PDB file of C-alpha atoms in Angstrom:
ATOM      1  CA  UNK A  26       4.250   9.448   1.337  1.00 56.00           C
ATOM      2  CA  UNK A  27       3.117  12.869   1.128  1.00 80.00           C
ATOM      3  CA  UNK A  28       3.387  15.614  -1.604  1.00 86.00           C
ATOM      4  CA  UNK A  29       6.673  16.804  -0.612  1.00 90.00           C
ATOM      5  CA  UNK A  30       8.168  13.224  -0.083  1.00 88.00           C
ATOM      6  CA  UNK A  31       7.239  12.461  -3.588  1.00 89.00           C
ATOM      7  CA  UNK A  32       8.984  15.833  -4.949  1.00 92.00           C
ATOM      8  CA  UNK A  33      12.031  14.994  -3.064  1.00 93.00           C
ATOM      9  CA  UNK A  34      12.033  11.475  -4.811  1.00 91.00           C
ATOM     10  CA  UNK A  35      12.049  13.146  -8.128  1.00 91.00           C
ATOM     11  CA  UNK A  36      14.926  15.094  -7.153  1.00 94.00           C
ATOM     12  CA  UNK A  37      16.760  12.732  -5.797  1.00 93.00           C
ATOM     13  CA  UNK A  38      16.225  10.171  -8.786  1.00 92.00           C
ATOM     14  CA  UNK A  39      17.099  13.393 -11.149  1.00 92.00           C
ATOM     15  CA  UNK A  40      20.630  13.827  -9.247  1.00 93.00           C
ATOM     16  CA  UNK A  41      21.397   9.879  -8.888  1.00 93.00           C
ATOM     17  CA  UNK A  42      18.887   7.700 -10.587  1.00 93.00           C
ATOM     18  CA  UNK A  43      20.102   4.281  -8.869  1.00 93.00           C
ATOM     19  CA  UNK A  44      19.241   6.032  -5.197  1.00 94.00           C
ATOM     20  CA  UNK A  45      15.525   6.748  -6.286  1.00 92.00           C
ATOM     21  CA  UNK A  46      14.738   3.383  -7.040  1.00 93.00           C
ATOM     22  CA  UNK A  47      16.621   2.003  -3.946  1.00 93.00           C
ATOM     23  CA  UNK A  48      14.372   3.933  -1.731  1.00 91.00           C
ATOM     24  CA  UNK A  49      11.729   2.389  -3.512  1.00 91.00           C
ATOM     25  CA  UNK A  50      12.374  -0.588  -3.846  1.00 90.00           C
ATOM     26  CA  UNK A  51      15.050  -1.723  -1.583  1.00 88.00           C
ATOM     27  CA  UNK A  52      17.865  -4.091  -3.002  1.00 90.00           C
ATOM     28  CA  UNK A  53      16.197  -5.801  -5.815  1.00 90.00           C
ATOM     29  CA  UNK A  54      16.780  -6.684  -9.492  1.00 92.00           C
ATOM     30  CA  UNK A  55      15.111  -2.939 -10.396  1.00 92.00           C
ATOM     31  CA  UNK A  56      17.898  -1.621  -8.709  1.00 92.00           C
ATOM     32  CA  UNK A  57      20.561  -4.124 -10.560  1.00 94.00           C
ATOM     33  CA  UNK A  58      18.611  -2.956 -14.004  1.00 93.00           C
ATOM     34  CA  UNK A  59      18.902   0.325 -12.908  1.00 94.00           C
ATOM     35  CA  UNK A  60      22.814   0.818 -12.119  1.00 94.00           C
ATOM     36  CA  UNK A  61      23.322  -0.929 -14.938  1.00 94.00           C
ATOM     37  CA  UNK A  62      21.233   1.496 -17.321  1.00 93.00           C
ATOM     38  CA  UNK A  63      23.167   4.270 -15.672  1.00 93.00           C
ATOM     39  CA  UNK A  64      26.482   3.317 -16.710  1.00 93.00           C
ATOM     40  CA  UNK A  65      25.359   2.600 -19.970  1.00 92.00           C
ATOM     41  CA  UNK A  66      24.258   6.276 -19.892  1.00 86.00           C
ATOM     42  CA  UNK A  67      22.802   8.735 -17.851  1.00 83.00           C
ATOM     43  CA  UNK A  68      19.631   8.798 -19.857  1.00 90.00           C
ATOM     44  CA  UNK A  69      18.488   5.567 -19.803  1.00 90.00           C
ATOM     45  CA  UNK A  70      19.061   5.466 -15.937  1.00 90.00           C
ATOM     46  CA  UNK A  71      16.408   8.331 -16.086  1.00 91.00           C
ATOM     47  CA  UNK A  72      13.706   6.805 -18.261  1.00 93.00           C
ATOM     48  CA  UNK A  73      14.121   3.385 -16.274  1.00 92.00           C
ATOM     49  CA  UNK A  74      13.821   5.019 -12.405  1.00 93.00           C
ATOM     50  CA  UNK A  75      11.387   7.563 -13.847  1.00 94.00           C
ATOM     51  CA  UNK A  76       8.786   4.550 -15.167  1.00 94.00           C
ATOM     52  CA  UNK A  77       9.427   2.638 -11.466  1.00 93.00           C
ATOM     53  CA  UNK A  78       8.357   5.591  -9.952  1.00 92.00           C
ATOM     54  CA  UNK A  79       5.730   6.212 -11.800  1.00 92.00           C
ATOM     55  CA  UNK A  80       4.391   2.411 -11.380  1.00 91.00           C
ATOM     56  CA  UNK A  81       5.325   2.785  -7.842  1.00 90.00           C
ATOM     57  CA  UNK A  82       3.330   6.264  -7.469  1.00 89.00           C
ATOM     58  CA  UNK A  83       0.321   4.983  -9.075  1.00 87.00           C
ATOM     59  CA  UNK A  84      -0.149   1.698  -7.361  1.00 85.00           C
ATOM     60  CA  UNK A  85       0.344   3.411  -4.318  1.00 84.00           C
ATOM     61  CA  UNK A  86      -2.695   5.723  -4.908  1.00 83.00           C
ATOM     62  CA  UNK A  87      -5.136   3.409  -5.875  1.00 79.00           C
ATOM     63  CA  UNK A  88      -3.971   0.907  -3.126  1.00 70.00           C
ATOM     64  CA  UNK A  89      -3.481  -2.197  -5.145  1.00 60.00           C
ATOM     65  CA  UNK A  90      -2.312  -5.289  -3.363  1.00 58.00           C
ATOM     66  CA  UNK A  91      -2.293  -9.026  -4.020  1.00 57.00           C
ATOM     67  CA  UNK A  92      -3.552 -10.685  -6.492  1.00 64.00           C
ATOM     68  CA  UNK A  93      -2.056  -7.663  -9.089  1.00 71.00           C
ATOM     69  CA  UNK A  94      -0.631  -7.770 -12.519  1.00 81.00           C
ATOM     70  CA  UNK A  95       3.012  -7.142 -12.302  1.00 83.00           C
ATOM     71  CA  UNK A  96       3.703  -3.935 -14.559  1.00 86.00           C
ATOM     72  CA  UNK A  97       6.140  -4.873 -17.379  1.00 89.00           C
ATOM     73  CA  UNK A  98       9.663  -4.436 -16.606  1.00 88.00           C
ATOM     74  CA  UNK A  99       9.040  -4.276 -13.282  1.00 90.00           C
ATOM     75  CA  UNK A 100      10.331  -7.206 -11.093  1.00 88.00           C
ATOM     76  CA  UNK A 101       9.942  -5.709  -7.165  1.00 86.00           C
ATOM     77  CA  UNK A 102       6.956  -6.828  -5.118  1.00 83.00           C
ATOM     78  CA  UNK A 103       7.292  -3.062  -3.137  1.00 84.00           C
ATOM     79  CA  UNK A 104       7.362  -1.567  -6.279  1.00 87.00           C
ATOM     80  CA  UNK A 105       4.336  -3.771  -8.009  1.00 83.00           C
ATOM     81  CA  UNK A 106       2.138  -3.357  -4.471  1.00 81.00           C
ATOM     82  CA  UNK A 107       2.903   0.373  -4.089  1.00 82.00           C
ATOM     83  CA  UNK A 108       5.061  -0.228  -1.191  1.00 78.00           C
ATOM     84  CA  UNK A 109       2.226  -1.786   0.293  1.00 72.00           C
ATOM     85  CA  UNK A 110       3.543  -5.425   1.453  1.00 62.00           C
ATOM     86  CA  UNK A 111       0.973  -8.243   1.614  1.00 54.00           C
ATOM     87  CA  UNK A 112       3.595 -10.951   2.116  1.00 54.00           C
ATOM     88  CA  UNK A 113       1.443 -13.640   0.381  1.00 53.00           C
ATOM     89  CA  UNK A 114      -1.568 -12.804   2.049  1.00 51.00           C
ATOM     90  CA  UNK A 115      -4.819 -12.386  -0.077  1.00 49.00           C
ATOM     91  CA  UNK A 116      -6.797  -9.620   1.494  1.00 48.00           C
ATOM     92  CA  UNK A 117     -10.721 -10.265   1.132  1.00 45.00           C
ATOM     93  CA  UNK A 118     -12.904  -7.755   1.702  1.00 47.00           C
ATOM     94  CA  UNK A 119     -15.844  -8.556   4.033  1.00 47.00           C
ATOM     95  CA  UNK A 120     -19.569  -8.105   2.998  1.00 52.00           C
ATOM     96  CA  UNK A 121     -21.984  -7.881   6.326  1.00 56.00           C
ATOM     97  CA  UNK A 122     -25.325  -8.883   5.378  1.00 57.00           C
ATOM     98  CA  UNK A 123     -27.839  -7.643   8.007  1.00 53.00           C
TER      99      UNK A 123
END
């Protein structure tokens, strides 16, 4: 995602928090966490979706994928990966020796 997509995350997520983290993360458990923080209050809704995004934003830029330390709080593989999706798969980087 580019610049733009990312700004119209935040506003999206700053309208309805619970939307922001589905786009992100797709049905999960962050999601479930998420609805429920937002009918507890609209503020905690915030701080929760804000922090996935963040995690999500950040992985995402440095490109981590599997093996990774899940984030704390933070139960979604997209989310965890960056929205990169490795399925299992252990990438390896290859070393040619000449």
């Amino acid at each position: 995602m580019g610049f733009m997509a990312d700004v119209l995350l935040l506003l999206i997520t700053i309208i309805f928090p619970p939307f922001g983290v589905f786009i992100i993360s797709g049905c999960s458990v962050d999601l479930l966490i998420n609805i429920a923080l937002t009918s507890l209050g609209y503020f905690p809704g915030h701080i929760h979706a804000f922090y996935l995004e963040y995690v999500y934003m950040q992985r995402r830029d440095y490109g981590i994928l599997e093996p990774y330390e899940p984030a704390p709080g933070v139960y979604s593989d997209a989310i965890n990966t960056g929205g990169r999706r490795a399925y299992g798969a252990l990438v390896v980087e290859e070393t040619i020796v000449a």
